[in-house]
Amino acid sequence: MPQTMTSADLRIRNQVRLLRAVHDAAEPFTRAEAARLLGIGRNTAAALVGELERARLLHEVPAEPSGRGRPTTLLVPHPEGPVAFAVDFREDSWTLASVELGGAATELETAEHDRTPGVFAEIREAVARHGTARVAQIGFATPGPIRDGHRLHISHLGWDEVELDGLLGEGWPPTVIDNDARLAGLAESRRGALRGVGTALHFHIDFDIGGTLLLGGDAQRGAHRIAGEFGHMPLTGSDLECMCGVRGCWSLDVGANALVRRFGAEPGYGTGRELARAILRRAEDGDAEAASAVNDNAAALGKGLGALANALDPEAISLSGLGVDLIRLRGGLIEEHCREALMAFRRDEPPRIVPGTVGAAGPLTGAAEIAWDAILDPVRVKNRL
Amino acid sequence: MPQTMTSADLRIRNQVRLLRAVHDAAEPFTRAEAARLLGIGRNTAAALVGELERARLLHEVPAEPSGRGRPTTLLVPHPEGPVAFAVDFREDSWTLASVELGGAATELETAEHDRTPGVFAEIREAVARHGTARVAQIGFATPGPIRDGHRLHISHLGWDEVELDGLLGEGWPPTVIDNDARLAGLAESRRGALRGVGTALHFHIDFDIGGTLLLGGDAQRGAHRIAGEFGHMPLTGSDLECMCGVRGCWSLDVGANALVRRFGAEPGYGTGRELARAILRRAEDGDAEAASAVNDNAAALGKGLGALANALDPEAISLSGLGVDLIRLRGGLIEEHCREALMAFRRDEPPRIVPGTVGAAGPLTGAAEIAWDAILDPVRVKNRL
DNA sequence: AAATTTATGTGTCCGGCATGAACAAAATCC
DNA sequence: GGATTTTGTTCATGCCGGACACATAAATTT
């Protein structure tokens, strides 16, 4: 990927490095710290910051004097700088938030919807209502795979390859869109439990298991941008037919599907989610059959994780959705079955299996991340000065 | 991971880009073409080439005049420049080759060995025998996973976490080592059937199925550098116990293991490979039971590939080892079962399943690639001038 | 055979960028 | 109040790549 490299691009490159450092940092840092962090001189840092300040991308505020030495300034997002809008589009509702450099989010609006693609017009109205000239990019999280970034498929809403270009394209800021599970993983990788982990997996457990492979802080998308359907691998030897068109999918044995089916309910998508939560609660309260169902669930989950770890060798695996509850209730069982599925020589260094820390905000946070990735693109920054 | 970037590093960066372009090109190209390719001026290209010529990394030879215009020079490896030694260490033999910039390989020696780690001393002698001052790096391909790059595990040779640091470390050129299946995949990605494919999978089918995920021309290694044991996922619902310590591994149903077991032989590693080849030949000649065994093999292979494609969304999948024969004999069957295992919405764009074109030289070629990757490291090039 | 066209190499100048050293500024510590 | 520490600022320097003009070598045209 090394693009053409002139000495002007070098400056841009350092500008972007600086902006990314500010964006990725957990706490604001000073100009001198920035210089040390990027390995550049204080003079160079001053020049970079000056330009970014003029371009309304960074702002300097006096820092609390801590110890001796000349007082310095903290680097914070510019109050008139660009912001990203993030949309978490779920099956029955959506949320719009504004996210500034560094990741600080402000929720703007949330609403239910009628489960037709008409919801996009509704969201556009909300964006127009809240939008200002500062909105530079929109990041969109949706359930379901999005082939090539513009054809959305949500089987249980009956959306079969909905063309998004017309729905998202013109008349509002540039948009990036991706799958919610993948974005939740990205959020964990950038700002959550997987921070700093080079090779990791994240799974969102709901009815399906969606997930993503995270390498060096980036979520892998695949050739058609529809990677991540880990739930549709036959990892547990099930014989049932799955809605996806295949038999034996892992997600038939893990998550809401399996819990609900155990109690004779249809694996629908509406009330089933609440039923699954109720089963977890009953298991927690000591109900024997519910406990058994949860046990089976955790075992199947662990087995699949072990199998995937054999192939992909992650350092850590984070879970969201029902996975958080499963770890809380049956963490040991998951690890035990994971271990059994691991090749023997791997068992002394199994992957850590941890609950995600970004929580339900995962897709929204991830959507903001890809929006900011787009804003912080070198050519984009260059055009802004 | 953008490292510090001074204006001198910029020159190095472009030097490396130029060297990589020469290394990766299928055919030698001229200096003017290089300038166009890298997006730099002809004068800059001239300066770069001049320095690289003085550093004995590139050499210019007059080019055949092709059409009109002032005749130019071709960029070729310097006759006194560095070379990489590549070692393909197999269970029963090893091969040593010398590979120059651009990938041209010369086999130097091949020999059988006694299946003890003493073989490394033997290989060191061979390297000393053939080595010159030009040898800058050694790339090593071995069967079995190599944890963290220095602990080698080959279960069926009885090598349990053999420490390589003492065996490879000092007294010869710097060494990089990796798993043979992964290196075969890397070779396909750089110089074979997967050239230019952004997201791809490669599998080497022998007794086990080893493989690698290839992203942007790079083979993924995982957190402990032991990724790629795709054969040890339970993708086909087998109930057998595997040598790896897990039940139901995919590779029990695909490859030499499954073929040999069908005919009552032990899944050993010595003569079994030849028996598997014999079964393939018999199937080709019309033997019914052999044909049935091969059918089952191909079906299980396709099923696993489809499952993996659901999760990883590769554009193409290449196979080596027995996989080449299976494609030749039962390509349709593999694709059919792959399709069945694909989620319905993926079936109109299934991954291409192709035989590798690098062939048996895969591990050796891949070993040369990682050796050259090390040689073409920016700091390394910088030190050489 | 001479002129033209096309593609390439060479030389020079210029602006941009990061470095490093020296100095200035602003706080704390003793 | 002076020493120390940390940071900001200024300036000269070196290097890099781009732009331009010009030279060179062949093929094609006239």
Short mmCIF file of N, CA and C in Angstrom, two decimals, chain A residues 75-150:
data_model
loop_
_atom_site.label_atom_id
_atom_site.label_comp_id
_atom_site.label_asym_id
_atom_site.label_seq_id
_atom_site.Cartn_x
_atom_site.Cartn_y
_atom_site.Cartn_z
N LEU A 75 -3.84 19.25 23.97
CA LEU A 75 -4.40 19.19 22.62
C LEU A 75 -5.79 18.57 22.70
N VAL A 76 -6.77 19.33 22.33
CA VAL A 76 -8.16 18.85 22.38
C VAL A 76 -8.82 19.12 21.04
N PRO A 77 -9.97 18.48 20.80
CA PRO A 77 -10.67 18.74 19.54
C PRO A 77 -11.03 20.22 19.43
N HIS A 78 -11.00 20.73 18.22
CA HIS A 78 -11.35 22.13 18.01
C HIS A 78 -12.87 22.29 18.17
N PRO A 79 -13.28 23.32 18.92
CA PRO A 79 -14.72 23.49 19.15
C PRO A 79 -15.51 23.74 17.87
N GLU A 80 -14.85 24.23 16.84
CA GLU A 80 -15.56 24.41 15.56
C GLU A 80 -15.12 23.37 14.54
N GLY A 81 -14.43 22.33 15.02
CA GLY A 81 -13.90 21.34 14.10
C GLY A 81 -14.96 20.36 13.63
N PRO A 82 -14.56 19.45 12.76
CA PRO A 82 -15.51 18.48 12.23
C PRO A 82 -16.00 17.52 13.31
N VAL A 83 -17.20 17.05 13.14
CA VAL A 83 -17.71 15.97 13.97
C VAL A 83 -18.24 14.88 13.06
N ALA A 84 -18.32 13.70 13.61
CA ALA A 84 -18.92 12.58 12.89
C ALA A 84 -20.29 12.31 13.49
N PHE A 85 -21.24 12.01 12.63
CA PHE A 85 -22.51 11.50 13.11
C PHE A 85 -22.46 9.98 13.01
N ALA A 86 -22.91 9.34 14.07
CA ALA A 86 -22.96 7.88 14.06
C ALA A 86 -24.40 7.43 14.21
N VAL A 87 -24.79 6.46 13.38
CA VAL A 87 -26.14 5.92 13.44
C VAL A 87 -26.06 4.44 13.77
N ASP A 88 -26.75 4.05 14.80
CA ASP A 88 -26.89 2.63 15.09
C ASP A 88 -28.29 2.23 14.67
N PHE A 89 -28.35 1.57 13.54
CA PHE A 89 -29.64 1.15 12.99
C PHE A 89 -29.91 -0.28 13.41
N ARG A 90 -30.89 -0.47 14.26
CA ARG A 90 -31.23 -1.82 14.72
C ARG A 90 -32.53 -2.28 14.08
N GLU A 91 -32.91 -3.51 14.38
CA GLU A 91 -34.07 -4.09 13.69
C GLU A 91 -35.34 -3.30 13.97
N ASP A 92 -35.42 -2.73 15.15
CA ASP A 92 -36.68 -2.09 15.51
C ASP A 92 -36.51 -0.62 15.92
N SER A 93 -35.30 -0.14 15.94
CA SER A 93 -35.10 1.24 16.36
C SER A 93 -33.77 1.75 15.83
N TRP A 94 -33.56 3.04 16.01
CA TRP A 94 -32.26 3.58 15.61
C TRP A 94 -31.87 4.70 16.57
N THR A 95 -30.58 4.95 16.60
CA THR A 95 -30.04 5.99 17.47
C THR A 95 -29.06 6.82 16.66
N LEU A 96 -29.13 8.12 16.85
CA LEU A 96 -28.21 9.04 16.19
C LEU A 96 -27.38 9.73 17.26
N ALA A 97 -26.08 9.78 17.03
CA ALA A 97 -25.21 10.45 17.98
C ALA A 97 -24.19 11.28 17.23
N SER A 98 -23.67 12.27 17.92
CA SER A 98 -22.60 13.10 17.38
C SER A 98 -21.32 12.77 18.14
N VAL A 99 -20.25 12.55 17.40
CA VAL A 99 -19.01 12.11 18.04
C VAL A 99 -17.89 13.01 17.58
N GLU A 100 -17.16 13.57 18.54
CA GLU A 100 -16.06 14.44 18.12
C GLU A 100 -14.73 13.71 18.19
N LEU A 101 -13.71 14.38 17.71
CA LEU A 101 -12.37 13.82 17.73
C LEU A 101 -12.03 13.38 19.15
N GLY A 102 -11.54 12.18 19.29
CA GLY A 102 -11.26 11.66 20.61
C GLY A 102 -12.32 10.67 21.07
N GLY A 103 -13.50 10.73 20.45
CA GLY A 103 -14.50 9.71 20.73
C GLY A 103 -15.63 10.15 21.64
N ALA A 104 -15.59 11.37 22.12
CA ALA A 104 -16.68 11.81 23.00
C ALA A 104 -17.98 11.86 22.20
N ALA A 105 -19.00 11.17 22.71
CA ALA A 105 -20.26 11.04 21.97
C ALA A 105 -21.39 11.74 22.70
N THR A 106 -22.28 12.31 21.92
CA THR A 106 -23.49 12.92 22.44
C THR A 106 -24.68 12.31 21.72
N GLU A 107 -25.55 11.65 22.48
CA GLU A 107 -26.71 11.07 21.82
C GLU A 107 -27.67 12.16 21.43
N LEU A 108 -28.17 12.13 20.21
CA LEU A 108 -29.03 13.19 19.71
C LEU A 108 -30.49 12.78 19.62
N GLU A 109 -30.71 11.54 19.23
CA GLU A 109 -32.09 11.13 19.03
C GLU A 109 -32.15 9.62 18.94
N THR A 110 -33.24 9.08 19.40
CA THR A 110 -33.45 7.65 19.24
C THR A 110 -34.94 7.43 18.99
N ALA A 111 -35.24 6.46 18.14
CA ALA A 111 -36.65 6.27 17.78
C ALA A 111 -36.87 4.84 17.30
N GLU A 112 -38.11 4.41 17.34
CA GLU A 112 -38.47 3.12 16.77
C GLU A 112 -38.80 3.32 15.30
N HIS A 113 -38.88 2.22 14.57
CA HIS A 113 -39.21 2.37 13.15
C HIS A 113 -40.08 1.23 12.67
N ASP A 114 -40.51 1.34 11.42
CA ASP A 114 -41.53 0.41 10.90
C ASP A 114 -40.94 -0.76 10.12
N ARG A 115 -39.64 -0.93 10.19
CA ARG A 115 -39.00 -2.10 9.59
C ARG A 115 -39.07 -2.14 8.06
N THR A 116 -39.24 -0.98 7.46
CA THR A 116 -39.13 -0.90 6.01
C THR A 116 -37.97 0.02 5.69
N PRO A 117 -37.42 -0.08 4.49
CA PRO A 117 -36.33 0.80 4.11
C PRO A 117 -36.70 2.28 4.17
N GLY A 118 -37.99 2.56 4.33
CA GLY A 118 -38.39 3.95 4.50
C GLY A 118 -37.76 4.60 5.71
N VAL A 119 -37.28 3.79 6.62
CA VAL A 119 -36.64 4.33 7.82
C VAL A 119 -35.44 5.20 7.48
N PHE A 120 -34.84 4.95 6.34
CA PHE A 120 -33.67 5.75 6.00
C PHE A 120 -34.04 7.21 5.78
N ALA A 121 -35.23 7.41 5.20
CA ALA A 121 -35.68 8.79 5.02
C ALA A 121 -35.87 9.46 6.37
N GLU A 122 -36.43 8.70 7.31
CA GLU A 122 -36.63 9.19 8.67
C GLU A 122 -35.29 9.59 9.30
N ILE A 123 -34.31 8.74 9.11
CA ILE A 123 -32.99 9.03 9.68
C ILE A 123 -32.39 10.26 9.00
N ARG A 124 -32.60 10.35 7.70
CA ARG A 124 -32.08 11.54 7.00
C ARG A 124 -32.69 12.81 7.56
N GLU A 125 -33.97 12.74 7.86
CA GLU A 125 -34.61 13.92 8.44
C GLU A 125 -33.98 14.27 9.79
N ALA A 126 -33.75 13.25 10.58
CA ALA A 126 -33.14 13.51 11.89
C ALA A 126 -31.75 14.12 11.73
N VAL A 127 -30.99 13.59 10.77
CA VAL A 127 -29.66 14.15 10.53
C VAL A 127 -29.77 15.61 10.12
N ALA A 128 -30.73 15.89 9.24
CA ALA A 128 -30.91 17.28 8.80
C ALA A 128 -31.32 18.17 9.97
N ARG A 129 -32.15 17.64 10.83
CA ARG A 129 -32.63 18.38 11.98
C ARG A 129 -31.48 18.75 12.91
N HIS A 130 -30.61 17.80 13.17
CA HIS A 130 -29.53 18.03 14.12
C HIS A 130 -28.25 18.50 13.45
N GLY A 131 -28.16 18.34 12.15
CA GLY A 131 -26.89 18.56 11.47
C GLY A 131 -26.48 20.02 11.41
N THR A 132 -25.19 20.22 11.39
CA THR A 132 -24.62 21.55 11.17
C THR A 132 -23.54 21.40 10.11
N ALA A 133 -22.93 22.51 9.81
CA ALA A 133 -21.83 22.46 8.84
C ALA A 133 -20.65 21.65 9.38
N ARG A 134 -20.62 21.43 10.67
CA ARG A 134 -19.50 20.69 11.25
C ARG A 134 -19.56 19.20 10.94
N VAL A 135 -20.72 18.70 10.58
CA VAL A 135 -20.83 17.26 10.34
C VAL A 135 -20.08 16.89 9.06
N ALA A 136 -19.00 16.15 9.22
CA ALA A 136 -18.14 15.86 8.08
C ALA A 136 -18.36 14.48 7.50
N GLN A 137 -18.92 13.61 8.30
CA GLN A 137 -19.02 12.22 7.85
C GLN A 137 -20.07 11.51 8.69
N ILE A 138 -20.75 10.57 8.07
CA ILE A 138 -21.72 9.77 8.80
C ILE A 138 -21.26 8.32 8.79
N GLY A 139 -21.29 7.71 9.94
CA GLY A 139 -20.99 6.28 10.05
C GLY A 139 -22.25 5.54 10.43
N PHE A 140 -22.48 4.45 9.77
CA PHE A 140 -23.75 3.76 9.86
C PHE A 140 -23.52 2.32 10.28
N ALA A 141 -24.19 1.90 11.31
CA ALA A 141 -24.14 0.48 11.71
C ALA A 141 -25.49 -0.15 11.42
N THR A 142 -25.49 -1.28 10.75
CA THR A 142 -26.75 -1.99 10.53
C THR A 142 -26.57 -3.45 10.86
N PRO A 143 -27.66 -4.11 11.23
CA PRO A 143 -27.58 -5.58 11.30
C PRO A 143 -27.52 -6.13 9.89
N GLY A 144 -27.06 -7.33 9.77
CA GLY A 144 -27.03 -7.98 8.47
C GLY A 144 -25.83 -7.59 7.66
N PRO A 145 -25.44 -8.46 6.76
CA PRO A 145 -24.27 -8.21 5.91
C PRO A 145 -24.57 -7.18 4.83
N ILE A 146 -23.57 -6.44 4.44
CA ILE A 146 -23.69 -5.41 3.42
C ILE A 146 -22.68 -5.72 2.33
N ARG A 147 -23.16 -6.33 1.29
CA ARG A 147 -22.23 -6.77 0.26
C ARG A 147 -21.64 -5.57 -0.48
N ASP A 148 -20.34 -5.58 -0.61
CA ASP A 148 -19.61 -4.53 -1.32
C ASP A 148 -19.91 -3.13 -0.78
N GLY A 149 -20.43 -3.09 0.43
CA GLY A 149 -20.63 -1.79 1.06
C GLY A 149 -21.89 -1.06 0.65
N HIS A 150 -22.71 -1.69 -0.19
CA HIS A 150 -23.91 -0.95 -0.59
C HIS A 150 -25.15 -1.80 -0.84
#
